[in-house]
Short mmCIF file of C-alpha atoms in Angstrom, two decimals:
data_model
loop_
_atom_site.label_atom_id
_atom_site.label_comp_id
_atom_site.label_asym_id
_atom_site.label_seq_id
_atom_site.Cartn_x
_atom_site.Cartn_y
_atom_site.Cartn_z
CA MET D 1 24.73 -15.86 -16.69
CA THR D 2 27.98 -15.45 -14.33
CA SER D 3 28.90 -11.83 -13.44
CA GLN D 4 32.49 -10.73 -13.15
CA SER D 5 31.62 -8.03 -10.97
CA HIS D 6 33.04 -7.82 -7.51
CA GLU D 7 30.13 -5.56 -6.59
CA PRO D 8 27.68 -6.54 -3.66
CA LEU D 9 24.61 -7.75 -5.27
CA ASN D 10 21.62 -5.14 -5.73
CA ARG D 11 17.95 -5.91 -4.41
CA GLU D 12 17.16 -7.63 -7.73
CA GLN D 13 20.03 -9.73 -7.74
CA MET D 14 19.12 -10.58 -3.67
CA ALA D 15 15.83 -11.27 -4.67
CA TRP D 16 16.79 -13.63 -7.58
CA ARG D 17 19.01 -15.71 -5.53
CA ALA D 18 16.50 -16.27 -2.94
CA ALA D 19 14.11 -17.50 -5.38
CA GLN D 20 16.43 -20.09 -6.90
CA ASP D 21 15.56 -21.78 -4.04
CA LEU D 22 11.87 -22.11 -3.95
CA LYS D 23 10.63 -25.32 -5.32
CA GLU D 24 7.80 -26.80 -7.48
CA GLY D 25 4.74 -26.77 -5.63
CA ASP D 26 5.97 -24.50 -2.51
CA TYR D 27 3.52 -22.13 -0.79
CA VAL D 28 5.42 -19.01 0.20
CA ASN D 29 4.74 -15.72 1.96
CA LEU D 30 6.78 -12.89 0.62
CA GLY D 31 7.67 -10.24 3.52
CA ILE D 32 7.43 -6.33 2.58
CA GLY D 33 10.29 -4.90 0.76
CA ILE D 34 13.14 -7.19 -1.33
CA PRO D 35 11.44 -10.42 -0.38
CA THR D 36 8.40 -9.47 -2.89
CA LEU D 37 10.38 -8.92 -5.43
CA ALA D 38 11.71 -12.71 -5.54
CA ALA D 39 8.07 -13.42 -6.85
CA SER D 40 9.58 -12.18 -10.22
CA TYR D 41 12.51 -14.26 -10.57
CA VAL D 42 11.14 -17.86 -9.87
CA PRO D 43 12.50 -19.90 -12.45
CA PRO D 44 10.46 -20.48 -15.52
CA GLY D 45 8.21 -23.61 -15.80
CA ARG D 46 8.32 -23.67 -11.88
CA GLU D 47 5.06 -23.47 -9.93
CA VAL D 48 5.17 -21.79 -6.80
CA ILE D 49 2.00 -20.63 -4.78
CA PHE D 50 1.90 -17.32 -3.12
CA HIS D 51 0.37 -16.38 0.12
CA SER D 52 -0.48 -12.83 1.41
CA GLU D 53 -1.47 -12.29 4.89
CA ASN D 54 -4.85 -10.21 4.10
CA GLY D 55 -6.11 -13.56 2.47
CA ILE D 56 -5.14 -14.27 -0.98
CA LEU D 57 -3.59 -17.53 -1.72
CA GLY D 58 -2.25 -17.69 -5.49
CA MET D 59 -1.27 -14.19 -5.82
CA GLY D 60 0.15 -12.81 -8.97
CA PRO D 61 2.49 -10.23 -9.78
CA LYS D 62 1.82 -6.18 -9.98
CA PRO D 63 -0.97 -5.24 -12.86
CA GLU D 64 -0.43 -4.46 -16.08
CA PRO D 65 -1.08 -0.62 -16.64
CA GLY D 66 -4.79 -0.67 -17.19
CA LYS D 67 -5.55 -3.73 -15.67
CA GLU D 68 -5.55 -2.29 -11.66
CA ASP D 69 -8.14 -3.68 -9.16
CA PRO D 70 -8.84 -1.92 -6.34
CA TYR D 71 -10.07 -4.94 -4.39
CA MET D 72 -6.66 -6.58 -4.98
CA VAL D 73 -3.64 -5.63 -2.58
CA ASP D 74 -1.15 -7.41 -1.35
CA ALA D 75 0.62 -7.23 2.17
CA GLY D 76 2.37 -3.86 1.51
CA LYS D 77 -1.36 -2.35 0.32
CA ASN D 78 0.40 -2.30 -3.45
CA LEU D 79 -1.95 -3.38 -6.04
CA THR D 80 -1.35 -7.03 -7.25
CA THR D 81 -3.30 -9.68 -8.96
CA LEU D 82 -4.67 -13.28 -8.65
CA VAL D 83 -3.60 -16.02 -10.81
CA ALA D 84 -5.26 -18.99 -12.01
CA GLY D 85 -6.42 -21.29 -9.27
CA GLY D 86 -5.83 -18.56 -6.57
CA CYS D 87 -8.37 -17.96 -4.23
CA PHE D 88 -9.14 -15.68 -1.19
CA VAL D 89 -9.86 -16.46 2.73
CA HIS D 90 -10.63 -14.36 5.77
CA HIS D 91 -7.70 -13.02 7.75
CA ALA D 92 -8.35 -16.06 10.64
CA ASP D 93 -7.59 -18.33 8.18
CA ALA D 94 -5.07 -16.67 6.31
CA PHE D 95 -2.94 -16.78 9.69
CA LEU D 96 -3.95 -20.23 10.52
CA MET D 97 -2.11 -20.80 7.16
CA ILE D 98 0.98 -19.11 8.34
CA ARG D 99 0.96 -19.81 12.22
CA GLY D 100 -0.19 -23.72 11.46
CA GLY D 101 2.90 -24.61 9.62
CA HIS D 102 1.26 -25.04 6.09
CA LEU D 103 3.53 -22.54 4.36
CA ASP D 104 6.47 -24.34 3.21
CA VAL D 105 8.78 -20.87 2.97
CA SER D 106 8.29 -17.50 4.69
CA LEU D 107 10.81 -14.93 3.13
CA LEU D 108 11.39 -11.93 5.46
CA GLY D 109 13.05 -8.79 5.41
CA ALA D 110 15.58 -8.08 8.76
CA PHE D 111 17.05 -5.59 10.58
CA GLU D 112 19.21 -8.12 12.50
CA VAL D 113 19.91 -11.47 12.71
CA SER D 114 21.68 -13.77 15.57
CA ALA D 115 24.04 -16.70 15.64
CA SER D 116 21.22 -19.03 16.87
CA GLY D 117 18.85 -17.65 14.19
CA ASP D 118 16.86 -15.13 16.37
CA LEU D 119 15.28 -12.47 14.10
CA ALA D 120 14.81 -8.60 14.73
CA ASN D 121 12.64 -7.00 11.88
CA TRP D 122 9.77 -5.50 13.77
CA THR D 123 10.92 -2.56 15.41
CA THR D 124 13.81 -0.07 15.71
CA GLU D 125 12.18 1.42 18.86
CA ASP D 126 12.22 4.96 17.41
CA PRO D 127 10.37 7.23 20.37
CA ALA D 128 9.07 9.32 17.76
CA PHE D 129 6.85 6.98 15.85
CA PRO D 130 4.39 4.25 17.33
CA PRO D 131 5.58 0.67 16.70
CA GLY D 132 3.79 -1.29 13.85
CA VAL D 133 4.38 -5.51 13.85
CA GLY D 134 1.93 -6.60 11.45
CA GLY D 135 2.10 -10.23 10.74
CA ALA D 136 5.74 -10.32 11.25
CA MET D 137 5.80 -12.37 14.62
CA ASP D 138 3.23 -14.77 12.85
CA LEU D 139 5.68 -15.54 9.91
CA ALA D 140 8.67 -16.03 12.11
CA VAL D 141 6.97 -18.67 14.29
CA GLY D 142 4.68 -20.45 11.73
CA ALA D 143 6.38 -21.32 8.47
CA ARG D 144 8.04 -24.39 7.89
CA ALA D 145 11.58 -22.40 6.67
CA ILE D 146 12.13 -19.00 7.75
CA ARG D 147 14.48 -17.38 5.54
CA VAL D 148 15.69 -13.86 5.33
CA ILE D 149 16.71 -11.29 2.88
CA MET D 150 18.98 -8.22 4.22
CA GLU D 151 21.94 -6.17 3.52
CA HIS D 152 24.97 -7.65 5.05
CA THR D 153 25.89 -4.39 7.20
CA SER D 154 24.12 -1.09 8.19
CA LYS D 155 24.72 1.68 5.85
CA LYS D 156 27.64 2.80 8.41
CA GLY D 157 28.85 -0.49 7.82
CA GLU D 158 28.33 -2.36 11.11
CA PRO D 159 27.67 -6.25 10.94
CA ARG D 160 23.72 -6.93 11.22
CA ILE D 161 24.39 -10.69 11.70
CA LEU D 162 25.07 -10.60 15.34
CA LYS D 163 25.75 -12.67 18.21
CA ALA D 164 22.83 -11.47 20.06
CA CYS D 165 20.33 -9.12 18.46
CA THR D 166 20.26 -5.59 19.66
CA TYR D 167 16.83 -4.65 18.80
CA PRO D 168 13.54 -6.29 20.20
CA LEU D 169 13.27 -9.90 18.71
CA THR D 170 10.47 -10.97 16.32
CA ALA D 171 11.10 -14.44 17.32
CA ALA D 172 14.14 -16.46 18.79
CA ASN D 173 15.78 -19.45 16.78
CA CYS D 174 13.55 -19.18 13.89
CA VAL D 175 15.87 -18.10 10.67
CA LYS D 176 17.41 -20.95 8.65
CA ARG D 177 18.70 -19.35 5.72
CA ILE D 178 20.39 -15.85 5.22
CA TYR D 179 20.40 -14.03 1.53
CA THR D 180 22.68 -11.12 1.67
CA ASN D 181 24.34 -8.95 -0.65
CA LEU D 182 27.72 -10.77 -0.53
CA ALA D 183 26.76 -14.10 0.87
CA VAL D 184 24.38 -17.12 1.44
CA ILE D 185 24.54 -18.39 5.14
CA ASP D 186 22.78 -21.14 6.51
CA VAL D 187 21.81 -20.91 10.38
CA THR D 188 22.89 -24.51 11.71
CA PRO D 189 23.44 -26.06 15.22
CA LYS D 190 27.17 -25.94 14.52
CA GLY D 191 26.80 -22.26 13.59
CA LEU D 192 26.96 -20.03 10.96
CA VAL D 193 27.88 -21.69 7.63
CA VAL D 194 28.77 -19.95 4.31
CA LEU D 195 27.40 -21.69 1.40
CA GLU D 196 28.07 -19.10 -1.23
CA MET D 197 30.31 -15.93 -1.41
CA ILE D 198 30.18 -13.12 -4.18
CA PRO D 199 33.21 -13.36 -6.44
CA GLY D 200 36.43 -12.03 -4.83
CA MET D 201 35.02 -12.05 -1.47
CA THR D 202 37.42 -14.04 1.01
CA LEU D 203 36.06 -15.71 4.37
CA GLU D 204 38.32 -13.42 5.86
CA LYS D 205 36.64 -10.32 5.00
CA LEU D 206 33.44 -12.00 5.62
CA GLN D 207 34.43 -12.20 8.75
CA ALA D 208 35.20 -8.66 9.53
CA LEU D 209 31.72 -7.85 8.50
CA THR D 210 30.43 -10.31 10.50
CA GLU D 211 30.11 -10.39 14.29
CA PRO D 212 29.56 -14.29 15.47
CA PRO D 213 32.20 -16.76 13.70
CA LEU D 214 31.94 -18.10 10.04
CA GLN D 215 32.53 -21.46 8.98
CA LEU D 216 32.71 -21.72 4.94
CA ALA D 217 31.00 -25.27 3.68
CA PRO D 218 33.68 -27.34 2.30
CA ASP D 219 31.49 -27.12 -1.02
CA TRP D 220 31.03 -23.46 -0.97
CA LYS D 221 30.14 -21.61 -4.52
CA VAL D 222 30.89 -18.56 -5.99
CA LEU D 223 27.47 -16.35 -5.58
CA ALA D 224 27.02 -15.00 -9.13
CA PRO D 225 23.56 -14.11 -9.74
CA PRO D 226 23.06 -12.27 -14.04
CA VAL D 227 23.92 -9.01 -13.82
CA ALA D 228 20.58 -7.85 -14.40
CA PRO D 229 17.83 -10.92 -13.43
CA LYS D 230 15.03 -11.48 -16.29
CA ALA D 231 12.01 -11.09 -14.35
CA ARG D 232 8.78 -13.20 -15.08
CA ALA D 233 6.45 -11.66 -17.23
CA ALA D 234 3.09 -10.71 -15.71
CA MET Q 1 -40.75 -11.28 7.67
CA ILE Q 2 -37.14 -11.18 8.67
CA ASP Q 3 -35.70 -7.73 7.33
CA LYS Q 4 -32.58 -6.71 8.55
CA GLN Q 5 -32.34 -3.75 6.51
CA VAL Q 6 -32.03 -0.63 7.82
CA LYS Q 7 -33.04 2.91 5.89
CA THR Q 8 -30.11 5.00 6.82
CA THR Q 9 -26.59 4.85 8.41
CA ALA Q 10 -27.86 6.77 11.54
CA ASP Q 11 -30.22 3.81 11.62
CA ALA Q 12 -27.17 1.49 11.18
CA VAL Q 13 -25.34 2.76 14.27
CA ALA Q 14 -27.91 3.70 16.67
CA GLY Q 15 -27.36 3.21 19.72
CA VAL Q 16 -23.60 2.45 20.11
CA ARG Q 17 -22.84 3.50 23.53
CA ASP Q 18 -19.66 5.32 25.06
CA GLY Q 19 -17.02 3.05 26.12
CA SER Q 20 -18.08 0.31 23.24
CA THR Q 21 -15.35 -1.55 22.17
CA VAL Q 22 -15.94 -1.47 18.49
CA LEU Q 23 -14.30 -3.80 15.85
CA VAL Q 24 -13.52 -2.22 12.51
CA ALA Q 25 -12.87 -4.61 9.54
CA GLY Q 26 -10.85 -3.68 6.63
CA PHE Q 27 -6.83 -3.95 5.75
CA GLY Q 28 -5.38 -0.96 4.43
CA ALA Q 29 -7.93 1.20 2.56
CA VAL Q 30 -9.69 -2.10 1.19
CA GLY Q 31 -13.04 -3.65 2.68
CA VAL Q 32 -13.27 -0.57 5.33
CA PRO Q 33 -16.58 0.75 6.39
CA ASP Q 34 -15.81 4.55 6.20
CA ILE Q 35 -19.37 5.30 5.78
CA LEU Q 36 -20.08 3.69 9.11
CA LEU Q 37 -17.58 5.38 10.25
CA ASP Q 38 -18.57 8.62 9.56
CA ALA Q 39 -22.26 7.80 10.53
CA LEU Q 40 -20.64 6.83 13.98
CA HIS Q 41 -18.96 9.98 14.11
CA GLU Q 42 -22.41 11.80 13.35
CA GLN Q 43 -23.55 9.72 16.14
CA GLY Q 44 -21.50 10.70 18.69
CA ALA Q 45 -20.32 8.24 20.87
CA ARG Q 46 -17.43 8.58 22.75
CA GLU Q 47 -14.36 6.58 24.91
CA LEU Q 48 -14.11 4.01 22.19
CA THR Q 49 -11.65 1.41 22.20
CA ILE Q 50 -11.29 0.07 18.24
CA VAL Q 51 -9.71 -2.96 17.40
CA ALA Q 52 -8.56 -2.76 13.58
CA ASN Q 53 -5.67 -3.87 11.68
CA ASN Q 54 -4.52 -0.23 10.84
CA SER Q 55 -5.15 2.97 12.21
CA GLY Q 56 -7.16 5.03 9.91
CA ASN Q 57 -6.08 7.10 7.07
CA GLY Q 58 -6.46 10.73 5.63
CA ASP Q 59 -9.50 12.98 7.45
CA TYR Q 60 -12.17 10.15 7.17
CA GLY Q 61 -13.74 7.40 8.83
CA LEU Q 62 -11.63 6.08 11.68
CA ALA Q 63 -8.95 8.96 11.07
CA ARG Q 64 -11.86 11.11 11.55
CA LEU Q 65 -12.94 9.60 14.72
CA ILE Q 66 -9.55 9.71 16.27
CA SER Q 67 -9.14 13.35 15.48
CA SER Q 68 -12.00 14.41 17.12
CA GLY Q 69 -11.10 12.96 20.26
CA ARG Q 70 -13.88 9.91 20.24
CA VAL Q 71 -11.14 7.28 20.71
CA ALA Q 72 -9.68 6.25 23.65
CA LYS Q 73 -7.75 3.02 22.53
CA VAL Q 74 -6.84 1.30 19.63
CA ILE Q 75 -5.55 -2.44 19.39
CA CYS Q 76 -4.21 -2.91 16.19
CA SER Q 77 -1.30 -4.81 14.56
CA PHE Q 78 0.25 -1.86 12.24
CA PRO Q 79 -0.59 1.75 12.83
CA ARG Q 80 1.46 3.25 10.22
CA SER Q 81 -0.13 2.50 6.90
CA GLY Q 82 -1.01 5.23 4.45
CA ASP Q 83 -1.61 8.73 6.11
CA TYR Q 84 -2.10 7.93 9.36
CA SER Q 85 -1.40 11.62 10.68
CA ALA Q 86 -4.35 11.94 12.83
CA PHE Q 87 -3.51 8.50 14.94
CA LEU Q 88 -0.13 9.86 15.04
CA HIS Q 89 -1.04 13.06 16.40
CA ALA Q 90 -3.19 11.89 19.33
CA TYR Q 91 -0.24 8.93 19.80
CA ARG Q 92 2.19 12.11 20.22
CA ALA Q 93 -0.14 13.92 22.40
CA LYS Q 94 -0.90 10.92 24.47
CA SER Q 95 -4.74 11.55 24.15
CA LEU Q 96 -5.18 7.63 23.15
CA GLU Q 97 -3.27 4.22 24.31
CA LEU Q 98 -2.36 1.86 21.50
CA GLU Q 99 -2.06 -1.69 22.52
CA LEU Q 100 0.10 -3.43 19.68
CA LEU Q 101 -0.78 -6.88 18.83
CA PRO Q 102 0.51 -9.55 16.14
CA GLN Q 103 -2.07 -9.47 13.18
CA GLY Q 104 -2.90 -13.40 13.45
CA THR Q 105 -3.22 -12.85 17.67
CA ILE Q 106 -6.04 -10.01 16.62
CA SER Q 107 -7.84 -12.06 14.27
CA GLU Q 108 -7.50 -15.36 16.51
CA ARG Q 109 -8.82 -13.80 19.41
CA MET Q 110 -11.91 -12.76 17.84
CA ARG Q 111 -12.34 -16.05 15.96
CA CYS Q 112 -11.74 -17.72 19.80
CA HIS Q 113 -14.70 -15.31 21.25
CA ALA Q 114 -17.10 -16.06 18.24
CA ALA Q 115 -16.29 -19.85 19.07
CA GLY Q 116 -17.17 -19.50 22.34
CA LEU Q 117 -13.57 -20.60 23.77
CA GLY Q 118 -11.92 -19.04 26.93
CA GLY Q 119 -8.46 -18.46 24.78
CA PHE Q 120 -5.88 -20.38 23.77
CA PHE Q 121 -1.98 -20.65 23.73
CA SER Q 122 0.12 -18.96 21.07
CA PRO Q 123 3.71 -19.53 19.93
CA VAL Q 124 3.59 -16.27 18.28
CA SER Q 125 5.04 -13.34 20.70
CA ALA Q 126 6.38 -15.61 23.11
CA GLY Q 127 9.50 -14.90 24.42
CA THR Q 128 9.35 -11.24 22.64
CA LYS Q 129 8.38 -7.55 24.21
CA LEU Q 130 4.89 -8.09 22.73
CA GLY Q 131 4.52 -11.48 24.87
CA GLU Q 132 5.66 -9.59 28.23
CA GLY Q 133 3.50 -9.92 31.12
CA LYS Q 134 1.37 -12.89 29.67
CA GLU Q 135 0.78 -16.30 30.98
CA THR Q 136 3.16 -18.76 29.40
CA ARG Q 137 3.14 -22.48 29.36
CA GLU Q 138 5.69 -25.13 27.11
CA ILE Q 139 3.80 -27.10 24.88
CA ASP Q 140 5.72 -30.07 23.23
CA GLY Q 141 8.92 -28.25 24.15
CA ARG Q 142 7.89 -24.71 22.67
CA LEU Q 143 7.22 -21.69 24.69
CA HIS Q 144 3.29 -20.21 24.38
CA VAL Q 145 1.87 -17.65 25.71
CA PHE Q 146 -1.87 -17.36 26.65
CA GLU Q 147 -3.98 -15.01 24.66
CA LYS Q 148 -7.50 -14.41 26.09
CA PRO Q 149 -10.45 -14.29 23.72
CA LEU Q 150 -11.87 -10.45 21.95
CA LYS Q 151 -15.14 -9.66 21.82
CA GLY Q 152 -16.65 -6.50 20.55
CA ASP Q 153 -19.69 -4.77 21.23
CA VAL Q 154 -20.26 -3.44 17.84
CA ALA Q 155 -18.72 -4.54 14.64
CA LEU Q 156 -18.65 -2.38 11.36
CA ILE Q 157 -18.52 -4.63 8.61
CA LYS Q 158 -17.94 -3.91 4.57
CA ALA Q 159 -19.90 -6.31 2.43
CA ASN Q 160 -20.65 -6.37 -1.36
CA LYS Q 161 -23.87 -8.06 -1.32
CA ALA Q 162 -26.38 -8.71 1.30
CA ASP Q 163 -30.34 -10.07 1.31
CA ARG Q 164 -32.58 -9.22 3.98
CA TRP Q 165 -31.61 -12.17 6.41
CA GLY Q 166 -28.43 -10.83 6.37
CA ASN Q 167 -26.09 -13.22 4.22
CA LEU Q 168 -23.10 -11.74 2.87
CA SER Q 169 -20.52 -11.83 0.17
CA TYR Q 170 -17.74 -10.20 -0.61
CA ILE Q 171 -15.27 -8.95 -3.48
CA LYS Q 172 -11.86 -10.31 -3.29
CA SER Q 173 -8.91 -9.22 -0.97
CA ALA Q 174 -11.81 -6.86 0.41
CA ARG Q 175 -13.07 -10.19 2.73
CA ASN Q 176 -9.89 -9.67 5.00
CA PHE Q 177 -10.87 -9.16 8.66
CA ASN Q 178 -15.07 -8.69 7.83
CA PRO Q 179 -16.03 -12.68 8.07
CA VAL Q 180 -14.41 -12.89 11.44
CA MET Q 181 -15.22 -9.42 12.97
CA ALA Q 182 -18.76 -10.20 11.93
CA MET Q 183 -18.62 -13.32 14.04
CA ALA Q 184 -17.31 -11.67 17.37
CA ALA Q 185 -19.48 -8.81 18.09
CA ASP Q 186 -23.13 -8.55 20.28
CA LEU Q 187 -23.94 -6.08 17.30
CA THR Q 188 -22.70 -6.53 13.87
CA VAL Q 189 -23.46 -3.97 11.22
CA VAL Q 190 -22.83 -3.99 7.54
CA GLU Q 191 -22.61 -1.55 4.83
CA VAL Q 192 -23.17 -3.42 1.48
CA ASP Q 193 -22.97 -1.67 -2.03
CA GLN Q 194 -26.42 -3.87 -3.09
CA MET Q 195 -28.85 -5.88 -1.89
CA VAL Q 196 -30.24 -8.61 -3.40
CA GLU Q 197 -33.59 -11.27 -3.17
CA LEU Q 198 -33.14 -14.01 -0.49
CA GLY Q 199 -32.58 -16.84 -2.45
CA GLU Q 200 -30.58 -14.90 -5.31
CA MET Q 201 -27.01 -15.42 -3.85
CA ASN Q 202 -25.77 -18.47 -4.87
CA PRO Q 203 -25.46 -20.52 -1.33
CA GLU Q 204 -21.77 -21.66 -2.38
CA THR Q 205 -20.77 -18.29 -2.22
CA ILE Q 206 -22.32 -16.89 0.92
CA VAL Q 207 -19.17 -15.92 3.16
CA THR Q 208 -20.83 -14.59 6.15
CA PRO Q 209 -23.92 -16.68 7.24
CA SER Q 210 -27.06 -14.36 8.25
CA ILE Q 211 -26.68 -15.64 11.76
CA PHE Q 212 -23.79 -13.19 12.69
CA VAL Q 213 -25.53 -10.21 11.11
CA ASP Q 214 -28.17 -7.97 12.76
CA ARG Q 215 -28.29 -4.42 10.66
CA VAL Q 216 -27.29 -3.87 6.78
CA VAL Q 217 -27.28 -0.53 5.32
CA VAL Q 218 -26.99 -0.30 1.39
CA VAL Q 219 -24.32 2.28 0.94
CA GLY Q 220 -23.77 1.92 -3.04
CA GLY Q 221 -20.74 0.81 -4.64
CA LYS Q 222 -17.59 1.91 -3.43
CA ALA Q 223 -14.10 0.12 -2.82
#
């Protein structure tokens, strides 16, 4: 199970780590991108029910070749499936579930997260393109736990966990946990607390890549997903 | 005898006036009334305000209405979906206005109109750029913004089955915005894959009851 690699986690490993925190019976919405991958890494035998904003409760994995159904798409408009026990609702009810606190977990991607859990994930204000918000703001205020999966730094190596977000906010004070390619960090009233770090990482090195101050949890652990996490069979 | 079925798609969209607000159901390319949108293009109404989740795809349906200059404003949550080049061109040329709303705010504003309510306070977008200019209220320590009901002059709906009363059922995730938009317009027009005899639909599976439906046209099977 353990990897001795000191490399940052890849997308699958980040998704794997976030999936380990999904509990039996949780109703979960997965955002577009890396969060979507988490559905494949829920531990075997654990039942987690996935919600899709376009009216699917009980969304399954990608269809097997030859079993694609054009009437079954996920929030990213990719083809998907329904699990046994799944059902359909219309949009107003799908968002009632989101906004009304009925989902246990919303797992989202992010451009930036602040020390107080502010989330920026809907626009980079590129003037060449129209902005799009989709369900991001609904998801960021509604679920009982808002968790984020993101690369720890930008492509230029600049921190994306900041004292204050530079991009427009999706919602303030909403993020509770951040999974990055380097660490797992909780947003607490006392500040950012590092729960896990990849092998070879130190608090000093992580701090250099993170703008607000970090504290190390007394019982922190090594973050070591399988080198190639095994995806659940469709 | 009640019979809401009309013969042609032209009959289905007859009378839509310039300046109408048109609710267009669907999510991505699923559950979109593309044939009614093409009929509306033929019908010729202009200066339309379109309410939809996305902003059209390719060169047909909503994209065609946009590229031929019939649309003055789009209210949507996510214009950047699929091949949205028709919208992008008009957006860059500033020939149409975009009002961006959170997806759940769009659906709830329509539900609110359908329910005869005067609006609602929502925590979604409070304190963000999309909430700017909206009336706010703190409720149980949490900031909310006031959202008004959203009404369509016309709703264009895609369903699977209908009967002559206008009861509707859908297929899987093609349901999406269709039921809530069907409830929220003065004139609700539906394209369906097939008509069935009154009484043939299992009453437990009727998703949109006939009371919300005005016109139905059969267009044959199509996703």
